[in-house]
Amino acid sequence: MSGFTKRRRTLVFIISLSLMFGFAPGVGTRRARAQFGSYSVTDLGSLGGVQSKARAINNAGRVVGQSSPASNVGSLPFAWNAGSMSNIESFTGGNTGDALAVNEFGYAAGSAETSAGTVHPYVWSDIFGKRDIGTLGGDFAVAFDLNEAVQVVGQSEIRALVDRGFVWSP
């Protein structure tokens, strides 16, 4: 309990669901307090299968992630907006994929399996569809994040067991 009573320390965590924990600065003993605002939890559904995972959300409420299809074989990246889940799809011939990031313009980034069995990063939008970013020479690469300029960062094999970070710009 001594960690809660130390002087001149302020710690505040704010979570986007209006849930706040903190310590008030000042003298004497401080007590932890919690405030719960109004919030809701929404079931995003799935692409017909038994599971889905939300990976990222932008300020407009667009969510991206991964869902099993109706066959429950593999997994597909999805984009969810205003109550509707859209299949971003794997590359032709691939069975798996994931969406890990979404920017404020609704562009998503992630990785998907190709028909050759390799995994490539991609950038996707409703308007332009999916674009294969490629690898740095190896068989595996993944996009972890992207910014509003649609620059993508990730990790790529350059050859077996040797990986490098990358930045991709359109």
PDB file of C-alpha atoms in Angstrom:
ATOM      1  CA  MET A   1       0.000   0.000   0.000  1.00  0.00           C
ATOM      2  CA  SER A   2       2.973   2.340   0.409  1.00  0.00           C
ATOM      3  CA  GLY A   3       3.056   2.886  -3.363  1.00  0.00           C
ATOM      4  CA  PHE A   4      -0.331   4.577  -3.090  1.00  0.00           C
ATOM      5  CA  THR A   5       0.756   7.011  -0.378  1.00  0.00           C
ATOM      6  CA  LYS A   6       3.962   8.471  -1.809  1.00  0.00           C
ATOM      7  CA  ARG A   7       4.049  12.258  -1.986  1.00  0.00           C
ATOM      8  CA  ARG A   8       4.292  14.438  -5.051  1.00  0.00           C
ATOM      9  CA  ARG A   9       3.538  11.749  -7.562  1.00  0.00           C
ATOM     10  CA  THR A  10       0.753  11.927 -10.064  1.00  0.00           C
ATOM     11  CA  LEU A  11      -0.323   9.015 -12.150  1.00  0.00           C
ATOM     12  CA  VAL A  12      -3.217   9.193 -14.547  1.00  0.00           C
ATOM     13  CA  PHE A  13      -4.417   6.607 -16.993  1.00  0.00           C
ATOM     14  CA  ILE A  14      -7.176   7.611 -19.340  1.00  0.00           C
ATOM     15  CA  ILE A  15      -8.768   4.929 -21.425  1.00  0.00           C
ATOM     16  CA  SER A  16     -10.886   5.840 -24.421  1.00  0.00           C
ATOM     17  CA  LEU A  17     -14.001   4.292 -22.856  1.00  0.00           C
ATOM     18  CA  SER A  18     -14.215   7.200 -20.374  1.00  0.00           C
ATOM     19  CA  LEU A  19     -12.709   5.118 -17.601  1.00  0.00           C
ATOM     20  CA  MET A  20     -10.244   7.053 -15.492  1.00  0.00           C
ATOM     21  CA  PHE A  21      -7.964   6.093 -12.616  1.00  0.00           C
ATOM     22  CA  GLY A  22      -5.674   8.566 -10.937  1.00  0.00           C
ATOM     23  CA  PHE A  23      -4.038  10.079  -7.909  1.00  0.00           C
ATOM     24  CA  ALA A  24      -4.562  13.649  -6.815  1.00  0.00           C
ATOM     25  CA  PRO A  25      -1.344  15.590  -6.138  1.00  0.00           C
ATOM     26  CA  GLY A  26      -0.882  17.393  -2.846  1.00  0.00           C
ATOM     27  CA  VAL A  27       0.181  16.673   0.692  1.00  0.00           C
ATOM     28  CA  GLY A  28      -0.812  13.853   2.988  1.00  0.00           C
ATOM     29  CA  THR A  29      -2.202  10.474   2.060  1.00  0.00           C
ATOM     30  CA  ARG A  30      -3.674  10.036  -1.390  1.00  0.00           C
ATOM     31  CA  ARG A  31      -6.247   7.443  -2.236  1.00  0.00           C
ATOM     32  CA  ALA A  32      -6.810   5.864  -5.599  1.00  0.00           C
ATOM     33  CA  ARG A  33     -10.117   6.733  -7.126  1.00  0.00           C
ATOM     34  CA  ALA A  34     -12.010   5.494 -10.138  1.00  0.00           C
ATOM     35  CA  GLN A  35     -14.621   7.224 -12.238  1.00  0.00           C
ATOM     36  CA  PHE A  36     -16.753   5.346 -14.694  1.00  0.00           C
ATOM     37  CA  GLY A  37     -18.339   7.318 -17.510  1.00  0.00           C
ATOM     38  CA  SER A  38     -20.955   5.985 -19.856  1.00  0.00           C
ATOM     39  CA  TYR A  39     -19.702   3.439 -22.330  1.00  0.00           C
ATOM     40  CA  SER A  40     -20.911   0.612 -24.513  1.00  0.00           C
ATOM     41  CA  VAL A  41     -19.460  -2.642 -25.760  1.00  0.00           C
ATOM     42  CA  THR A  42     -20.349  -3.705 -29.304  1.00  0.00           C
ATOM     43  CA  ASP A  43     -20.217  -7.241 -30.680  1.00  0.00           C
ATOM     44  CA  LEU A  44     -18.612  -6.792 -34.107  1.00  0.00           C
ATOM     45  CA  GLY A  45     -19.730 -10.202 -35.330  1.00  0.00           C
ATOM     46  CA  SER A  46     -17.570 -12.284 -37.657  1.00  0.00           C
ATOM     47  CA  LEU A  47     -17.217 -13.174 -41.318  1.00  0.00           C
ATOM     48  CA  GLY A  48     -19.369 -16.253 -40.669  1.00  0.00           C
ATOM     49  CA  GLY A  49     -16.935 -18.213 -38.513  1.00  0.00           C
ATOM     50  CA  VAL A  50     -16.578 -18.762 -34.786  1.00  0.00           C
ATOM     51  CA  GLN A  51     -14.087 -16.014 -33.921  1.00  0.00           C
ATOM     52  CA  SER A  52     -13.027 -12.473 -34.641  1.00  0.00           C
ATOM     53  CA  LYS A  53     -10.327 -10.240 -33.154  1.00  0.00           C
ATOM     54  CA  ALA A  54     -10.367  -6.452 -33.217  1.00  0.00           C
ATOM     55  CA  ARG A  55      -6.814  -5.120 -33.661  1.00  0.00           C
ATOM     56  CA  ALA A  56      -7.126  -1.342 -34.151  1.00  0.00           C
ATOM     57  CA  ILE A  57      -9.646   1.499 -34.244  1.00  0.00           C
ATOM     58  CA  ASN A  58      -9.460   5.036 -35.636  1.00  0.00           C
ATOM     59  CA  ASN A  59     -11.185   8.160 -34.324  1.00  0.00           C
ATOM     60  CA  ALA A  60     -14.081   7.698 -36.773  1.00  0.00           C
ATOM     61  CA  GLY A  61     -14.860   4.287 -35.257  1.00  0.00           C
ATOM     62  CA  ARG A  62     -13.559   2.108 -38.107  1.00  0.00           C
ATOM     63  CA  VAL A  63     -12.210  -1.145 -36.663  1.00  0.00           C
ATOM     64  CA  VAL A  64      -9.863  -3.602 -38.366  1.00  0.00           C
ATOM     65  CA  GLY A  65      -8.822  -7.085 -37.355  1.00  0.00           C
ATOM     66  CA  GLN A  66      -9.071 -10.758 -38.168  1.00  0.00           C
ATOM     67  CA  SER A  67     -12.024 -13.150 -38.423  1.00  0.00           C
ATOM     68  CA  SER A  68     -12.576 -16.766 -39.306  1.00  0.00           C
ATOM     69  CA  PRO A  69     -14.715 -17.337 -42.422  1.00  0.00           C
ATOM     70  CA  ALA A  70     -17.823 -19.554 -42.465  1.00  0.00           C
ATOM     71  CA  SER A  71     -15.658 -22.599 -43.253  1.00  0.00           C
ATOM     72  CA  ASN A  72     -13.568 -21.884 -40.115  1.00  0.00           C
ATOM     73  CA  VAL A  73     -10.491 -22.657 -42.239  1.00  0.00           C
ATOM     74  CA  GLY A  74      -7.873 -19.924 -42.065  1.00  0.00           C
ATOM     75  CA  SER A  75      -8.554 -16.354 -41.077  1.00  0.00           C
ATOM     76  CA  LEU A  76      -9.348 -13.228 -43.029  1.00  0.00           C
ATOM     77  CA  PRO A  77      -8.645  -9.557 -42.398  1.00  0.00           C
ATOM     78  CA  PHE A  78     -11.712  -7.366 -41.960  1.00  0.00           C
ATOM     79  CA  ALA A  79     -12.770  -3.741 -41.737  1.00  0.00           C
ATOM     80  CA  TRP A  80     -15.820  -2.874 -39.624  1.00  0.00           C
ATOM     81  CA  ASN A  81     -17.699   0.400 -39.868  1.00  0.00           C
ATOM     82  CA  ALA A  82     -21.137   1.494 -38.632  1.00  0.00           C
ATOM     83  CA  GLY A  83     -22.350  -2.021 -37.859  1.00  0.00           C
ATOM     84  CA  SER A  84     -21.070  -3.729 -41.006  1.00  0.00           C
ATOM     85  CA  MET A  85     -18.043  -6.035 -41.339  1.00  0.00           C
ATOM     86  CA  SER A  86     -16.289  -6.167 -44.729  1.00  0.00           C
ATOM     87  CA  ASN A  87     -13.905  -8.891 -45.839  1.00  0.00           C
ATOM     88  CA  ILE A  88     -10.551  -7.401 -46.849  1.00  0.00           C
ATOM     89  CA  GLU A  89      -9.689 -10.911 -48.113  1.00  0.00           C
ATOM     90  CA  SER A  90      -6.378 -12.680 -48.440  1.00  0.00           C
ATOM     91  CA  PHE A  91      -4.425 -12.514 -51.674  1.00  0.00           C
ATOM     92  CA  THR A  92      -5.693 -14.849 -54.399  1.00  0.00           C
ATOM     93  CA  GLY A  93      -4.958 -18.410 -53.327  1.00  0.00           C
ATOM     94  CA  GLY A  94      -4.051 -17.544 -49.728  1.00  0.00           C
ATOM     95  CA  ASN A  95      -5.996 -18.767 -46.692  1.00  0.00           C
ATOM     96  CA  THR A  96      -4.930 -16.388 -43.933  1.00  0.00           C
ATOM     97  CA  GLY A  97      -4.559 -12.709 -43.270  1.00  0.00           C
ATOM     98  CA  ASP A  98      -4.802 -10.052 -40.596  1.00  0.00           C
ATOM     99  CA  ALA A  99      -5.362  -6.295 -40.423  1.00  0.00           C
ATOM    100  CA  LEU A 100      -3.268  -4.659 -37.692  1.00  0.00           C
ATOM    101  CA  ALA A 101      -3.653  -0.913 -38.221  1.00  0.00           C
ATOM    102  CA  VAL A 102      -6.075   1.694 -39.554  1.00  0.00           C
ATOM    103  CA  ASN A 103      -5.443   5.398 -40.122  1.00  0.00           C
ATOM    104  CA  GLU A 104      -7.826   8.351 -39.878  1.00  0.00           C
ATOM    105  CA  PHE A 105      -8.677   8.125 -43.602  1.00  0.00           C
ATOM    106  CA  GLY A 106      -9.757   4.479 -43.267  1.00  0.00           C
ATOM    107  CA  TYR A 107      -6.707   2.895 -44.904  1.00  0.00           C
ATOM    108  CA  ALA A 108      -5.762  -0.426 -43.297  1.00  0.00           C
ATOM    109  CA  ALA A 109      -2.453  -2.289 -43.166  1.00  0.00           C
ATOM    110  CA  GLY A 110      -1.644  -5.870 -42.290  1.00  0.00           C
ATOM    111  CA  SER A 111      -0.396  -9.092 -43.819  1.00  0.00           C
ATOM    112  CA  ALA A 112      -1.862 -11.912 -45.884  1.00  0.00           C
ATOM    113  CA  GLU A 113      -0.806 -15.237 -47.306  1.00  0.00           C
ATOM    114  CA  THR A 114      -0.136 -15.474 -51.054  1.00  0.00           C
ATOM    115  CA  SER A 115      -0.860 -18.422 -53.370  1.00  0.00           C
ATOM    116  CA  ALA A 116       2.831 -19.380 -53.062  1.00  0.00           C
ATOM    117  CA  GLY A 117       2.450 -19.741 -49.284  1.00  0.00           C
ATOM    118  CA  THR A 118       4.509 -16.648 -48.491  1.00  0.00           C
ATOM    119  CA  VAL A 119       3.174 -13.838 -46.291  1.00  0.00           C
ATOM    120  CA  HIS A 120       3.205 -10.279 -47.643  1.00  0.00           C
ATOM    121  CA  PRO A 121       2.218  -6.957 -46.091  1.00  0.00           C
ATOM    122  CA  TYR A 122      -0.508  -4.902 -47.723  1.00  0.00           C
ATOM    123  CA  VAL A 123      -2.256  -1.559 -47.599  1.00  0.00           C
ATOM    124  CA  TRP A 124      -6.013  -1.461 -48.281  1.00  0.00           C
ATOM    125  CA  SER A 125      -8.847   1.032 -48.684  1.00  0.00           C
ATOM    126  CA  ASP A 126     -12.522   0.838 -49.674  1.00  0.00           C
ATOM    127  CA  ILE A 127     -11.809   2.845 -52.810  1.00  0.00           C
ATOM    128  CA  PHE A 128      -8.461   1.470 -54.020  1.00  0.00           C
ATOM    129  CA  GLY A 129      -8.661  -2.108 -52.742  1.00  0.00           C
ATOM    130  CA  LYS A 130      -5.636  -4.097 -51.584  1.00  0.00           C
ATOM    131  CA  ARG A 131      -2.048  -3.417 -52.645  1.00  0.00           C
ATOM    132  CA  ASP A 132       0.735  -5.953 -52.037  1.00  0.00           C
ATOM    133  CA  ILE A 133       3.713  -4.087 -50.571  1.00  0.00           C
ATOM    134  CA  GLY A 134       6.082  -7.021 -51.128  1.00  0.00           C
ATOM    135  CA  THR A 135       9.056  -8.136 -49.048  1.00  0.00           C
ATOM    136  CA  LEU A 136      12.725  -7.235 -48.782  1.00  0.00           C
ATOM    137  CA  GLY A 137      13.601 -10.550 -50.431  1.00  0.00           C
ATOM    138  CA  GLY A 138      12.432 -13.186 -47.943  1.00  0.00           C
ATOM    139  CA  ASP A 139       9.232 -15.198 -47.689  1.00  0.00           C
ATOM    140  CA  PHE A 140       7.644 -13.334 -44.769  1.00  0.00           C
ATOM    141  CA  ALA A 141       6.780  -9.713 -44.058  1.00  0.00           C
ATOM    142  CA  VAL A 142       4.122  -7.958 -42.012  1.00  0.00           C
ATOM    143  CA  ALA A 143       2.886  -4.369 -41.765  1.00  0.00           C
ATOM    144  CA  PHE A 144       2.392  -3.201 -38.172  1.00  0.00           C
ATOM    145  CA  ASP A 145       1.215   0.402 -38.566  1.00  0.00           C
ATOM    146  CA  LEU A 146       0.578   3.251 -40.994  1.00  0.00           C
ATOM    147  CA  ASN A 147       0.163   7.011 -40.776  1.00  0.00           C
ATOM    148  CA  GLU A 148      -2.145   9.511 -42.479  1.00  0.00           C
ATOM    149  CA  ALA A 149       0.294   9.776 -45.423  1.00  0.00           C
ATOM    150  CA  VAL A 150      -0.219   5.994 -45.886  1.00  0.00           C
ATOM    151  CA  GLN A 151       3.415   5.289 -45.030  1.00  0.00           C
ATOM    152  CA  VAL A 152       3.604   1.757 -43.666  1.00  0.00           C
ATOM    153  CA  VAL A 153       6.084   0.340 -41.143  1.00  0.00           C
ATOM    154  CA  GLY A 154       6.742  -3.316 -40.541  1.00  0.00           C
ATOM    155  CA  GLN A 155       9.156  -6.209 -40.494  1.00  0.00           C
ATOM    156  CA  SER A 156      10.431  -8.269 -43.407  1.00  0.00           C
ATOM    157  CA  GLU A 157      12.754 -11.191 -43.938  1.00  0.00           C
ATOM    158  CA  ILE A 158      15.658 -10.327 -46.211  1.00  0.00           C
ATOM    159  CA  ARG A 159      16.638 -14.000 -46.303  1.00  0.00           C
ATOM    160  CA  ALA A 160      15.950 -17.034 -44.105  1.00  0.00           C
ATOM    161  CA  LEU A 161      16.148 -16.126 -40.393  1.00  0.00           C
ATOM    162  CA  VAL A 162      17.302 -12.535 -41.055  1.00  0.00           C
ATOM    163  CA  ASP A 163      14.685  -9.797 -40.542  1.00  0.00           C
ATOM    164  CA  ARG A 164      14.730  -6.025 -40.954  1.00  0.00           C
ATOM    165  CA  GLY A 165      12.337  -3.224 -40.184  1.00  0.00           C
ATOM    166  CA  PHE A 166      10.994  -1.329 -43.182  1.00  0.00           C
ATOM    167  CA  VAL A 167       9.160   1.855 -44.112  1.00  0.00           C
ATOM    168  CA  TRP A 168       7.068   1.795 -47.293  1.00  0.00           C
ATOM    169  CA  SER A 169       5.842   4.987 -48.944  1.00  0.00           C
ATOM    170  CA  PRO A 170       3.331   5.179 -51.806  1.00  0.00           C
TER     171      PRO A 170
END
